[in-house]
Amino acid sequence: MSTDAIVLLKHDHQEIRKVFGEFEQAGANAHALKGRLVDRMIELLTVHTFIENEVMYPRVRELLPQLEADVLESYEEHHVADVLVLELAGMKPDHPRFDAKTTVLIENVRHHIEEEEGDWFPQVREALGRKALQEIGAEMLEARAKAPHRPSQPGALKKTIDAVFA
Ligand SMILES: [Fe+2]
Ligand SMILES: [Fe+2]
C-alpha cells in the first residue's frame, strides 16, 4: 500500500464525500439514519483533521513557505468545521437545526476539500516529489493510530486552537 501523503488524504476525502452524499439522499424524516451518518462524519472528520493538523500542515509550512497563506486558510476552515462538528456531536438528530447545521458543515468541508485537491495539494506534489510525500504519509499513518475519534477526546481540537491563538 502506498504511503503517499496526498493519496492517503484523498482517500479520506472520498470516504467523507460518500457519507455526505448518503446524508443528502436520506429522507426528511430519516432521523435515526441521519444521526448515524452524522456520527460517522464526525468520526471521519475528527481523525482526518487530526492527521492534517498534526503532520501534513506543519510539514508543508516548514518545507514550502510559499504555501503559508494556503495552510493558514486551511486551519481557519478546519476551525469553522470543528465548531459545527462540536455542536452536532451534542445535538439530537430530530432537533430543528440538525439538518441545517449538517448542510452547512457539508458545504464548508466540500469547499475546503476542493481547495486542497484542486489548488494547493498539486503544488505540494510538484514541489516535494514522491519520496518526501511518502515520508510524510508514513508519519501520518503513525499519527492516525493515536488519533482521537470524537471531538471530546484529548488532542482533537488542540492544533486548531493553537493555530488560531498562536
Ligand atoms: Fe483539510
Ligand atoms: Fe483534507
mmCIF file of C-alpha atoms and ligand atoms in Angstrom:
data_model
loop_
_atom_site.group_PDB
_atom_site.id
_atom_site.type_symbol
_atom_site.label_atom_id
_atom_site.label_comp_id
_atom_site.label_asym_id
_atom_site.label_seq_id
_atom_site.Cartn_x
_atom_site.Cartn_y
_atom_site.Cartn_z
ATOM 1 C CA MET A 1 0.000 0.000 0.000
ATOM 2 C CA SER A 2 1.246 3.470 -0.889
ATOM 3 C CA THR A 3 2.052 5.811 1.948
ATOM 4 C CA ASP A 4 1.996 8.852 -0.325
ATOM 5 C CA ALA A 5 0.558 11.596 1.890
ATOM 6 C CA ILE A 6 -1.690 13.061 -0.785
ATOM 7 C CA VAL A 7 -3.019 9.650 -1.828
ATOM 8 C CA LEU A 8 -3.893 8.896 1.805
ATOM 9 C CA LEU A 9 -5.620 12.238 2.314
ATOM 10 C CA LYS A 10 -7.583 11.941 -0.927
ATOM 11 C CA HIS A 11 -8.728 8.501 0.128
ATOM 12 C CA ASP A 12 -10.111 10.037 3.329
ATOM 13 C CA HIS A 13 -11.782 12.774 1.277
ATOM 14 C CA GLN A 14 -13.543 10.135 -0.840
ATOM 15 C CA GLU A 15 -14.912 8.410 2.235
ATOM 16 C CA ILE A 16 -16.073 11.727 3.699
ATOM 17 C CA ARG A 17 -17.772 12.739 0.439
ATOM 18 C CA LYS A 18 -19.554 9.391 0.278
ATOM 19 C CA VAL A 19 -21.132 9.910 3.712
ATOM 20 C CA PHE A 20 -22.108 13.470 2.711
ATOM 21 C CA GLY A 21 -23.909 12.080 -0.331
ATOM 22 C CA GLU A 22 -25.707 9.468 1.778
ATOM 23 C CA PHE A 23 -26.887 12.171 4.171
ATOM 24 C CA GLU A 24 -28.259 14.212 1.276
ATOM 25 C CA GLN A 25 -30.104 11.180 -0.094
ATOM 26 C CA ALA A 26 -31.733 10.377 3.252
ATOM 27 C CA GLY A 27 -35.379 11.380 3.638
ATOM 28 C CA ALA A 28 -36.541 14.392 5.648
ATOM 29 C CA ASN A 29 -37.805 12.158 8.463
ATOM 30 C CA ALA A 30 -34.996 9.591 8.446
ATOM 31 C CA HIS A 31 -33.737 10.880 11.797
ATOM 32 C CA ALA A 32 -32.131 7.662 13.015
ATOM 33 C CA LEU A 33 -30.270 7.129 9.737
ATOM 34 C CA LYS A 34 -29.131 10.763 9.582
ATOM 35 C CA GLY A 35 -27.999 10.555 13.194
ATOM 36 C CA ARG A 36 -25.795 7.565 12.341
ATOM 37 C CA LEU A 37 -24.424 9.288 9.224
ATOM 38 C CA VAL A 38 -23.525 12.411 11.187
ATOM 39 C CA ASP A 39 -21.792 10.236 13.808
ATOM 40 C CA ARG A 40 -19.765 8.710 11.016
ATOM 41 C CA MET A 41 -18.944 12.171 9.557
ATOM 42 C CA ILE A 42 -17.810 13.342 12.981
ATOM 43 C CA GLU A 43 -15.510 10.366 13.349
ATOM 44 C CA LEU A 44 -14.033 10.644 9.846
ATOM 45 C CA LEU A 45 -13.540 14.401 10.149
ATOM 46 C CA THR A 46 -12.015 14.191 13.627
ATOM 47 C CA VAL A 47 -9.400 11.663 12.514
ATOM 48 C CA HIS A 48 -8.707 13.404 9.196
ATOM 49 C CA THR A 49 -8.388 16.846 10.773
ATOM 50 C CA PHE A 50 -6.027 15.441 13.380
ATOM 51 C CA ILE A 51 -3.582 13.955 10.870
ATOM 52 C CA GLU A 52 -3.639 17.073 8.693
ATOM 53 C CA ASN A 53 -3.188 19.385 11.664
ATOM 54 C CA GLU A 54 -0.526 17.219 13.318
ATOM 55 C CA VAL A 55 1.501 16.232 10.286
ATOM 56 C CA MET A 56 0.553 17.493 6.821
ATOM 57 C CA TYR A 57 0.074 21.180 7.538
ATOM 58 C CA PRO A 58 3.145 21.660 9.781
ATOM 59 C CA ARG A 59 5.373 19.804 7.283
ATOM 60 C CA VAL A 60 4.104 21.858 4.347
ATOM 61 C CA ARG A 61 4.562 25.027 6.356
ATOM 62 C CA GLU A 62 8.165 24.090 7.182
ATOM 63 C CA LEU A 63 9.148 22.913 3.740
ATOM 64 C CA LEU A 64 7.159 25.232 1.462
ATOM 65 C CA PRO A 65 6.954 28.790 2.814
ATOM 66 C CA GLN A 66 5.319 29.863 -0.448
ATOM 67 C CA LEU A 67 2.188 27.948 0.653
ATOM 68 C CA GLU A 68 1.958 29.614 4.068
ATOM 69 C CA ALA A 69 -1.235 31.522 3.194
ATOM 70 C CA ASP A 70 -2.956 28.346 1.948
ATOM 71 C CA VAL A 71 -2.068 26.463 5.122
ATOM 72 C CA LEU A 72 -3.284 29.298 7.340
ATOM 73 C CA GLU A 73 -6.559 29.484 5.417
ATOM 74 C CA SER A 74 -6.919 25.731 5.848
ATOM 75 C CA TYR A 75 -6.505 25.996 9.615
ATOM 76 C CA GLU A 76 -9.289 28.580 9.655
ATOM 77 C CA GLU A 77 -11.546 26.350 7.540
ATOM 78 C CA HIS A 78 -10.862 23.425 9.881
ATOM 79 C CA HIS A 79 -11.707 25.687 12.787
ATOM 80 C CA VAL A 80 -15.131 26.525 11.312
ATOM 81 C CA ALA A 81 -15.788 22.826 10.685
ATOM 82 C CA ASP A 82 -14.652 21.975 14.229
ATOM 83 C CA VAL A 83 -17.232 24.344 15.710
ATOM 84 C CA LEU A 84 -20.029 22.725 13.691
ATOM 85 C CA VAL A 85 -18.778 19.212 14.496
ATOM 86 C CA LEU A 86 -18.667 20.047 18.180
ATOM 87 C CA GLU A 87 -22.236 21.361 18.116
ATOM 88 C CA LEU A 88 -23.522 18.411 16.093
ATOM 89 C CA ALA A 89 -21.861 15.946 18.472
ATOM 90 C CA GLY A 90 -24.172 17.210 21.195
ATOM 91 C CA MET A 91 -27.357 17.564 19.132
ATOM 92 C CA LYS A 92 -30.194 15.074 18.677
ATOM 93 C CA PRO A 93 -30.979 14.250 15.023
ATOM 94 C CA ASP A 94 -34.611 15.386 15.376
ATOM 95 C CA HIS A 95 -33.544 18.839 16.592
ATOM 96 C CA PRO A 96 -34.975 21.532 14.255
ATOM 97 C CA ARG A 97 -31.469 22.809 13.453
ATOM 98 C CA PHE A 98 -29.775 19.432 12.950
ATOM 99 C CA ASP A 99 -30.247 19.207 9.171
ATOM 100 C CA ALA A 100 -29.355 22.865 8.594
ATOM 101 C CA LYS A 101 -26.193 22.595 10.658
ATOM 102 C CA THR A 102 -25.166 19.417 8.866
ATOM 103 C CA THR A 103 -25.826 21.028 5.477
ATOM 104 C CA VAL A 104 -23.574 23.966 6.352
ATOM 105 C CA LEU A 105 -20.869 21.558 7.573
ATOM 106 C CA ILE A 106 -21.095 19.644 4.281
ATOM 107 C CA GLU A 107 -20.881 22.859 2.208
ATOM 108 C CA ASN A 108 -17.862 24.090 4.146
ATOM 109 C CA VAL A 109 -15.964 20.820 4.052
ATOM 110 C CA ARG A 110 -16.690 20.286 0.348
ATOM 111 C CA HIS A 111 -15.295 23.724 -0.415
ATOM 112 C CA HIS A 112 -12.242 23.013 1.722
ATOM 113 C CA ILE A 113 -11.592 19.633 0.083
ATOM 114 C CA GLU A 114 -11.899 21.254 -3.357
ATOM 115 C CA GLU A 115 -9.243 23.802 -2.436
ATOM 116 C CA GLU A 116 -6.918 21.118 -1.095
ATOM 117 C CA GLU A 117 -7.312 18.758 -4.036
ATOM 118 C CA GLY A 118 -7.693 21.317 -6.786
ATOM 119 C CA ASP A 119 -5.396 24.043 -5.650
ATOM 120 C CA TRP A 120 -2.605 23.546 -3.179
ATOM 121 C CA PHE A 121 -2.056 19.758 -2.894
ATOM 122 C CA PRO A 122 -0.947 19.684 -6.554
ATOM 123 C CA GLN A 123 1.572 22.411 -5.725
ATOM 124 C CA VAL A 124 2.815 20.343 -2.780
ATOM 125 C CA ARG A 125 3.239 17.294 -5.023
ATOM 126 C CA GLU A 126 5.110 19.315 -7.605
ATOM 127 C CA ALA A 127 7.446 20.902 -5.061
ATOM 128 C CA LEU A 128 8.132 17.931 -2.761
ATOM 129 C CA GLY A 129 8.070 14.910 -5.031
ATOM 130 C CA ARG A 130 7.445 11.279 -4.304
ATOM 131 C CA LYS A 131 9.972 10.442 -1.626
ATOM 132 C CA ALA A 132 9.134 13.320 0.718
ATOM 133 C CA LEU A 133 5.404 12.646 0.282
ATOM 134 C CA GLN A 134 5.929 9.004 1.236
ATOM 135 C CA GLU A 135 7.802 10.023 4.373
ATOM 136 C CA ILE A 136 5.062 12.458 5.357
ATOM 137 C CA GLY A 137 2.465 9.764 4.650
ATOM 138 C CA ALA A 138 4.264 7.263 6.883
ATOM 139 C CA GLU A 139 4.275 9.845 9.639
ATOM 140 C CA MET A 140 0.555 10.421 9.074
ATOM 141 C CA LEU A 141 -0.175 6.697 9.457
ATOM 142 C CA GLU A 142 1.558 6.785 12.836
ATOM 143 C CA ALA A 143 -0.487 9.820 13.858
ATOM 144 C CA ARG A 144 -3.682 8.110 12.691
ATOM 145 C CA ALA A 145 -3.041 5.210 15.070
ATOM 146 C CA LYS A 146 -3.286 7.590 18.042
ATOM 147 C CA ALA A 147 -5.845 9.998 16.583
ATOM 148 C CA PRO A 148 -8.958 10.942 18.570
ATOM 149 C CA HIS A 149 -12.261 9.741 17.076
ATOM 150 C CA ARG A 150 -14.595 12.147 18.862
ATOM 151 C CA PRO A 151 -14.192 15.913 19.319
ATOM 152 C CA SER A 152 -14.397 15.441 23.093
ATOM 153 C CA GLN A 153 -11.244 13.304 23.181
ATOM 154 C CA PRO A 154 -7.881 14.829 24.119
ATOM 155 C CA GLY A 155 -5.990 16.410 21.259
ATOM 156 C CA ALA A 156 -8.966 16.680 18.936
ATOM 157 C CA LEU A 157 -9.137 20.465 18.829
ATOM 158 C CA LYS A 158 -5.735 21.355 20.167
ATOM 159 C CA LYS A 159 -3.854 22.100 16.954
ATOM 160 C CA THR A 160 -6.622 24.244 15.548
ATOM 161 C CA ILE A 161 -6.827 26.199 18.768
ATOM 162 C CA ASP A 162 -3.023 26.602 18.783
ATOM 163 C CA ALA A 163 -3.106 27.801 15.194
ATOM 164 C CA VAL A 164 -5.839 30.338 15.837
ATOM 165 C CA PHE A 165 -4.427 31.800 19.025
ATOM 166 C CA ALA A 166 -0.699 31.433 18.420
HETATM 167 FE FE FE B 1 -8.002 19.954 5.431
HETATM 168 FE FE FE B 2 -8.242 17.152 3.824
#
